[in-house]
């Protein structure tokens, strides 16, 4: 049995996390990242869109591009969710196991994770993240993701970015996390910039892109992928109805005029609860440690499937997911 004051402290921390996650996602509805930018108070670069119709035009253009692949399914659209800011909204009732949408792989950005190639020289190599981040800030008209998806995104609010107040971090009462894990994550971000970018004028652009990569990349074997539209899905555990993605490699010929059997694609499969029309379609991000969730996503899920625990210093309470 815990006292009401201890419950209040835990509720305060939980509310701070949830409110700031929602604010972070909601802010993205009125801001897009552009090359002609202004500095925010946190130092990040973005341009505020005064006319919300511009955002609608951007979203419509993405829908139109995807609909050009007539052989692929799409039963959802980008929209505002009830809890998580922007996400994916079902345009029809979807049963458990049904395909919510399919995205052609030729629209994705893909880099190889070399550290899984059983090569001792590649142990610890996570340069795929830096390479992907660099591609997000490269001005390339043929880069669908950079041209169409990045303007809709903002990096997550994470302690590695300096977005969390010190009193929240101190609540973990975990010296290793605060003094080692957090510092290691911050050092890694700057090391990636020095290795893959080095341009000081582009540093904040690169770090923003790197943080988006860390929170949105999907793995398929050694392939690390940024998949447009799919990565707009918010997280929910399997028990909470989160779905999963499935890669379908059909052929080397990605002619979008062909049928589904000739197009390499990735699908989002609806979770075990199904989704009603107008409701949010979510994705189970998979297994993460508490440290990974906090450092790279900026939140802790309501239920961590790894069953990890933390202790809140002010109350002594052990909280387990």
Tab-separated table of C-alpha atoms in Angstrom:
chain	number	residue	atom	x	y	z
A	1	UNK	CA	0.000	0.000	0.000
A	2	UNK	CA	1.379	3.420	-0.965
A	3	UNK	CA	0.484	6.765	0.555
A	4	UNK	CA	-1.486	9.334	-1.423
A	5	UNK	CA	1.546	11.664	-1.527
A	6	UNK	CA	3.653	8.974	-3.171
A	7	UNK	CA	0.961	8.329	-5.720
A	8	UNK	CA	0.765	12.094	-6.350
A	9	UNK	CA	4.490	12.268	-7.092
A	10	UNK	CA	4.276	9.382	-9.550
A	11	UNK	CA	1.193	10.929	-11.148
A	12	UNK	CA	3.012	14.260	-11.509
A	13	UNK	CA	5.911	12.638	-13.354
A	14	UNK	CA	3.597	10.578	-15.549
A	15	UNK	CA	1.521	13.659	-16.387
A	16	UNK	CA	4.658	15.648	-17.268
A	17	UNK	CA	5.778	12.898	-19.669
A	18	UNK	CA	2.389	12.561	-21.342
A	19	UNK	CA	1.662	16.289	-21.630
A	20	UNK	CA	5.050	17.039	-23.148
A	21	UNK	CA	4.807	14.114	-25.574
A	22	UNK	CA	1.421	15.378	-26.757
A	23	UNK	CA	2.694	18.961	-26.971
A	24	UNK	CA	5.712	17.783	-28.955
A	25	UNK	CA	3.511	15.995	-31.471
A	26	UNK	CA	0.903	18.748	-31.590
A	27	UNK	CA	3.518	21.424	-32.238
A	28	UNK	CA	4.401	19.587	-35.413
A	29	UNK	CA	0.971	20.436	-36.835
A	30	UNK	CA	2.035	24.066	-37.118
A	31	UNK	CA	5.700	23.717	-37.993
A	32	UNK	CA	7.688	22.173	-40.815
A	33	UNK	CA	11.438	21.911	-41.246
A	34	UNK	CA	12.769	23.944	-44.165
A	35	UNK	CA	16.140	25.149	-45.413
A	36	UNK	CA	15.147	28.766	-44.737
A	37	UNK	CA	14.658	28.503	-40.991
A	38	UNK	CA	14.514	30.417	-37.748
A	39	UNK	CA	15.935	29.396	-34.386
A	40	UNK	CA	13.631	28.262	-31.609
A	41	UNK	CA	14.385	28.825	-27.937
A	42	UNK	CA	15.782	25.286	-27.713
A	43	UNK	CA	18.139	25.904	-30.605
A	44	UNK	CA	16.377	23.681	-33.111
A	45	UNK	CA	15.740	24.920	-36.632
A	46	UNK	CA	12.281	25.172	-38.118
A	47	UNK	CA	9.906	27.486	-39.893
A	48	UNK	CA	6.417	28.103	-38.491
A	49	UNK	CA	3.608	27.683	-40.976
A	50	UNK	CA	1.047	30.435	-40.479
A	51	UNK	CA	-1.414	29.023	-42.969
A	52	UNK	CA	-2.573	25.564	-41.866
A	53	UNK	CA	-3.821	24.921	-45.380
A	54	UNK	CA	-0.181	24.482	-46.408
A	55	UNK	CA	0.044	21.534	-44.039
A	56	UNK	CA	-3.122	20.052	-45.530
A	57	UNK	CA	-1.654	20.442	-49.009
A	58	UNK	CA	1.500	18.619	-47.898
A	59	UNK	CA	-0.514	15.743	-46.432
A	60	UNK	CA	-2.759	15.563	-49.515
A	61	UNK	CA	0.285	15.395	-51.786
A	62	UNK	CA	1.571	12.369	-49.847
A	63	UNK	CA	-1.820	10.661	-50.101
A	64	UNK	CA	-1.904	11.344	-53.839
A	65	UNK	CA	1.576	9.924	-54.427
A	66	UNK	CA	0.689	6.745	-52.555
A	67	UNK	CA	-2.605	6.422	-54.417
A	68	UNK	CA	-0.697	6.417	-57.713
A	69	UNK	CA	0.338	2.903	-56.729
A	70	UNK	CA	-3.132	1.646	-57.532
A	71	UNK	CA	-2.264	-1.994	-56.845
A	72	UNK	CA	-1.443	-1.239	-53.190
A	73	UNK	CA	-3.996	-0.900	-50.413
A	74	UNK	CA	-4.537	2.197	-48.275
A	75	UNK	CA	-7.327	2.238	-45.693
A	76	UNK	CA	-6.091	5.136	-43.552
A	77	UNK	CA	-4.941	8.730	-43.726
A	78	UNK	CA	-2.723	11.120	-41.784
A	79	UNK	CA	-4.786	13.066	-39.256
A	80	UNK	CA	-5.117	14.268	-35.679
A	81	UNK	CA	-5.619	11.523	-33.091
A	82	UNK	CA	-7.448	11.752	-29.781
A	83	UNK	CA	-4.362	11.111	-27.633
A	84	UNK	CA	-1.114	11.307	-29.579
A	85	UNK	CA	-1.204	14.348	-31.824
A	86	UNK	CA	-0.755	13.435	-35.463
A	87	UNK	CA	-1.065	9.783	-36.476
A	88	UNK	CA	-2.861	7.394	-38.797
A	89	UNK	CA	-6.667	7.350	-38.886
A	90	UNK	CA	-8.675	4.430	-40.303
A	91	UNK	CA	-10.960	5.283	-43.237
A	92	UNK	CA	-12.984	2.062	-42.795
A	93	UNK	CA	-13.589	-0.593	-40.176
A	94	UNK	CA	-10.557	-2.901	-40.073
A	95	UNK	CA	-10.540	-6.424	-38.663
A	96	UNK	CA	-7.637	-7.945	-36.694
A	97	UNK	CA	-4.980	-9.151	-39.119
A	98	UNK	CA	-6.277	-7.016	-42.003
A	99	UNK	CA	-3.867	-4.931	-44.082
A	100	UNK	CA	-4.263	-1.251	-43.170
A	101	UNK	CA	-1.994	-0.050	-45.978
A	102	UNK	CA	0.959	-0.990	-48.169
A	103	UNK	CA	3.909	1.237	-49.055
A	104	UNK	CA	6.273	0.562	-51.998
A	105	UNK	CA	9.796	0.001	-50.720
A	106	UNK	CA	11.267	2.229	-53.412
A	107	UNK	CA	9.900	5.207	-51.424
A	108	UNK	CA	11.780	4.177	-48.275
A	109	UNK	CA	15.288	5.163	-47.201
A	110	UNK	CA	17.349	2.062	-46.400
A	111	UNK	CA	20.804	1.644	-44.886
A	112	UNK	CA	22.618	-1.546	-43.851
A	113	UNK	CA	23.400	-2.265	-40.187
A	114	UNK	CA	26.928	-3.681	-40.536
A	115	UNK	CA	27.307	-4.753	-36.929
A	116	UNK	CA	25.002	-7.716	-37.584
A	117	UNK	CA	27.182	-9.097	-40.380
A	118	UNK	CA	29.183	-11.366	-38.030
A	119	UNK	CA	32.317	-9.356	-38.734
A	120	UNK	CA	34.431	-8.530	-35.682
A	121	UNK	CA	35.657	-5.341	-37.332
A	122	UNK	CA	32.079	-4.079	-37.535
A	123	UNK	CA	31.211	-4.729	-33.898
A	124	UNK	CA	29.519	-1.672	-32.461
A	125	UNK	CA	29.179	-0.034	-35.881
A	126	UNK	CA	25.990	2.060	-35.826
A	127	UNK	CA	26.890	4.372	-38.686
A	128	UNK	CA	23.633	3.502	-40.435
A	129	UNK	CA	21.934	6.095	-38.208
A	130	UNK	CA	24.332	8.861	-39.216
A	131	UNK	CA	24.064	7.907	-42.885
A	132	UNK	CA	20.265	8.022	-42.744
A	133	UNK	CA	20.332	11.379	-40.938
A	134	UNK	CA	22.599	12.802	-43.623
A	135	UNK	CA	20.191	11.675	-46.322
A	136	UNK	CA	17.339	13.483	-44.551
A	137	UNK	CA	19.095	16.846	-44.796
A	138	UNK	CA	20.467	16.356	-48.316
A	139	UNK	CA	18.758	18.461	-50.968
A	140	UNK	CA	17.786	15.745	-53.446
A	141	UNK	CA	14.627	16.051	-55.520
A	142	UNK	CA	14.592	12.274	-55.979
A	143	UNK	CA	14.500	11.665	-52.223
A	144	UNK	CA	10.762	11.213	-51.594
A	145	UNK	CA	11.170	10.860	-47.845
A	146	UNK	CA	13.254	14.018	-47.403
A	147	UNK	CA	11.053	16.064	-49.736
A	148	UNK	CA	7.626	14.928	-48.486
A	149	UNK	CA	7.848	13.328	-45.032
A	150	UNK	CA	10.500	15.330	-43.152
A	151	UNK	CA	8.450	18.567	-43.400
A	152	UNK	CA	5.715	16.852	-41.361
A	153	UNK	CA	8.019	15.735	-38.555
A	154	UNK	CA	9.744	17.151	-35.522
A	155	UNK	CA	12.310	15.333	-33.381
A	156	UNK	CA	10.996	13.771	-30.160
A	157	UNK	CA	11.519	15.524	-26.839
A	158	UNK	CA	14.248	13.439	-25.211
A	159	UNK	CA	16.726	13.939	-22.354
A	160	UNK	CA	19.570	13.402	-24.832
A	161	UNK	CA	18.437	16.635	-26.540
A	162	UNK	CA	18.292	18.470	-23.206
A	163	UNK	CA	14.496	18.629	-23.306
A	164	UNK	CA	13.859	17.057	-19.874
A	165	UNK	CA	14.272	19.135	-16.675
A	166	UNK	CA	16.842	17.952	-14.170
A	167	UNK	CA	14.288	17.240	-11.453
A	168	UNK	CA	12.601	14.632	-13.644
A	169	UNK	CA	15.913	12.878	-14.341
A	170	UNK	CA	16.786	12.911	-10.646
A	171	UNK	CA	13.552	11.066	-9.871
A	172	UNK	CA	15.031	7.910	-11.350
A	173	UNK	CA	17.613	7.853	-8.552
A	174	UNK	CA	19.876	5.995	-10.984
A	175	UNK	CA	23.359	7.446	-11.157
A	176	UNK	CA	24.357	5.181	-14.046
A	177	UNK	CA	21.467	6.402	-16.175
A	178	UNK	CA	21.942	10.115	-15.418
A	179	UNK	CA	25.749	10.278	-15.424
A	180	UNK	CA	26.664	7.495	-17.864
A	181	UNK	CA	23.828	6.401	-20.160
A	182	UNK	CA	22.631	9.952	-20.800
A	183	UNK	CA	26.146	11.318	-21.361
A	184	UNK	CA	26.943	8.403	-23.651
A	185	UNK	CA	23.843	9.120	-25.752
A	186	UNK	CA	24.694	12.820	-25.982
A	187	UNK	CA	28.309	12.085	-26.954
A	188	UNK	CA	27.152	9.589	-29.572
A	189	UNK	CA	24.926	12.205	-31.236
A	190	UNK	CA	27.814	14.669	-31.630
A	191	UNK	CA	30.202	11.932	-32.742
A	192	UNK	CA	27.760	11.022	-35.514
A	193	UNK	CA	27.658	14.667	-36.621
A	194	UNK	CA	31.448	14.899	-36.682
A	195	UNK	CA	31.737	11.691	-38.691
A	196	UNK	CA	28.947	12.232	-41.220
A	197	UNK	CA	28.397	15.972	-41.506
A	198	UNK	CA	30.972	18.264	-39.827
A	199	UNK	CA	29.272	21.379	-41.240
A	200	UNK	CA	28.655	23.636	-38.222
A	201	UNK	CA	25.856	25.506	-39.982
A	202	UNK	CA	24.135	22.155	-40.547
A	203	UNK	CA	24.800	20.741	-37.079
A	204	UNK	CA	21.364	21.307	-35.581
A	205	UNK	CA	19.680	20.131	-38.788
A	206	UNK	CA	21.738	16.948	-38.618
A	207	UNK	CA	21.086	16.339	-34.896
A	208	UNK	CA	17.344	16.869	-35.401
A	209	UNK	CA	17.410	14.404	-38.293
A	210	UNK	CA	19.436	11.913	-36.233
A	211	UNK	CA	16.889	12.045	-33.409
A	212	UNK	CA	14.073	11.402	-35.892
A	213	UNK	CA	16.028	8.469	-37.296
A	214	UNK	CA	16.512	6.973	-33.815
A	215	UNK	CA	12.790	7.120	-33.038
A	216	UNK	CA	11.382	6.139	-36.448
A	217	UNK	CA	13.669	3.559	-38.055
A	218	UNK	CA	12.362	0.029	-38.601
A	219	UNK	CA	14.497	-3.079	-38.880
A	220	UNK	CA	14.155	-5.893	-41.397
A	221	UNK	CA	17.134	-8.201	-41.001
A	222	UNK	CA	20.184	-5.990	-41.578
A	223	UNK	CA	18.120	-3.354	-43.366
A	224	UNK	CA	17.361	-0.223	-41.314
A	225	UNK	CA	14.458	1.562	-42.982
A	226	UNK	CA	12.694	4.897	-42.797
A	227	UNK	CA	9.315	4.117	-44.358
A	228	UNK	CA	7.050	7.040	-45.316
A	229	UNK	CA	3.520	6.979	-43.921
A	230	UNK	CA	4.222	3.874	-41.835
A	231	UNK	CA	6.463	5.831	-39.489
A	232	UNK	CA	3.591	8.224	-38.771
A	233	UNK	CA	2.005	5.418	-36.713
A	234	UNK	CA	2.137	5.951	-32.950
A	235	UNK	CA	3.118	3.208	-30.513
A	236	UNK	CA	0.815	0.793	-28.706
A	237	UNK	CA	1.732	-2.574	-27.252
A	238	UNK	CA	0.288	-5.768	-28.706
A	239	UNK	CA	-2.106	-6.026	-25.753
A	240	UNK	CA	-3.248	-2.437	-26.388
A	241	UNK	CA	-4.014	-3.201	-30.032
A	242	UNK	CA	-0.749	-2.208	-31.696
A	243	UNK	CA	-0.222	-3.794	-35.103
A	244	UNK	CA	2.935	-4.976	-36.828
A	245	UNK	CA	4.680	-4.462	-40.150
A	246	UNK	CA	5.449	-7.053	-42.789
A	247	UNK	CA	7.932	-6.729	-45.669
A	248	UNK	CA	6.937	-8.347	-48.966
A	249	UNK	CA	9.812	-8.590	-51.446
A	250	UNK	CA	8.374	-9.555	-54.814
A	251	UNK	CA	10.712	-8.536	-57.578
A	252	UNK	CA	13.516	-6.179	-58.569
A	253	UNK	CA	11.085	-4.476	-60.958
A	254	UNK	CA	9.129	-1.881	-58.980
A	255	UNK	CA	6.872	-0.712	-61.792
A	256	UNK	CA	3.969	0.913	-59.963
A	257	UNK	CA	1.654	0.150	-62.869
A	258	UNK	CA	2.043	-3.564	-62.190
A	259	UNK	CA	-0.062	-5.682	-59.856
A	260	UNK	CA	0.693	-6.286	-56.190
A	261	UNK	CA	2.770	-9.379	-56.978
A	262	UNK	CA	5.358	-7.277	-58.820
A	263	UNK	CA	5.857	-4.512	-56.231
A	264	UNK	CA	8.218	-4.777	-53.269
A	265	UNK	CA	6.237	-3.304	-50.385
A	266	UNK	CA	5.835	-3.073	-46.639
A	267	UNK	CA	2.444	-3.493	-44.972
A	268	UNK	CA	0.964	-2.449	-41.647
A	269	UNK	CA	-1.163	-5.266	-40.248
A	270	UNK	CA	-3.970	-4.341	-37.837
A	271	UNK	CA	-3.561	-5.532	-34.234
A	272	UNK	CA	-5.659	-8.038	-32.345
A	273	UNK	CA	-8.332	-5.532	-31.293
A	274	UNK	CA	-9.151	-4.314	-34.778
A	275	UNK	CA	-9.806	-0.634	-35.551
A	276	UNK	CA	-13.077	1.167	-36.197
A	277	UNK	CA	-13.462	3.801	-38.882
A	278	UNK	CA	-12.219	7.162	-37.590
A	279	UNK	CA	-10.074	5.583	-34.882
A	280	UNK	CA	-6.286	5.545	-34.690
A	281	UNK	CA	-4.205	2.736	-36.193
A	282	UNK	CA	-1.156	2.084	-34.006
A	283	UNK	CA	2.048	0.097	-34.367
A	284	UNK	CA	3.828	-2.001	-31.760
A	285	UNK	CA	7.378	-0.596	-31.833
A	286	UNK	CA	8.722	-3.819	-30.319
A	287	UNK	CA	10.952	-4.563	-27.352
A	288	UNK	CA	13.037	-1.771	-25.813
A	289	UNK	CA	14.725	-1.251	-22.477
A	290	UNK	CA	13.502	1.589	-20.293
A	291	UNK	CA	16.702	3.477	-21.143
A	292	UNK	CA	16.088	3.128	-24.889
A	293	UNK	CA	12.505	4.340	-24.615
A	294	UNK	CA	13.519	7.407	-22.632
A	295	UNK	CA	16.726	8.331	-24.485
A	296	UNK	CA	15.510	7.820	-28.062
A	297	UNK	CA	11.708	8.142	-27.906
A	298	UNK	CA	11.225	10.559	-25.034
A	299	UNK	CA	8.538	8.551	-23.249
A	300	UNK	CA	7.884	5.319	-21.407
A	301	UNK	CA	5.019	3.134	-22.608
A	302	UNK	CA	2.233	2.317	-20.192
A	303	UNK	CA	3.347	-1.302	-20.341
A	304	UNK	CA	6.936	-2.244	-21.123
A	305	UNK	CA	6.909	-5.804	-22.438
A	306	UNK	CA	10.456	-6.300	-21.122
A	307	UNK	CA	9.031	-6.083	-17.564
A	308	UNK	CA	11.653	-3.622	-16.328
A	309	UNK	CA	11.505	-1.494	-13.209
A	310	UNK	CA	12.674	1.885	-11.956
A	311	UNK	CA	12.658	3.437	-8.496
A	312	UNK	CA	11.375	6.964	-7.864
A	313	UNK	CA	13.710	8.627	-5.366
A	314	UNK	CA	11.173	10.945	-3.731
A	315	UNK	CA	8.756	8.131	-2.895
A	316	UNK	CA	10.852	4.981	-2.957
A	317	UNK	CA	8.192	3.430	-5.120
A	318	UNK	CA	9.210	0.707	-7.596
A	319	UNK	CA	7.394	1.087	-10.893
A	320	UNK	CA	7.370	-1.918	-13.229
A	321	UNK	CA	6.228	-2.240	-16.837
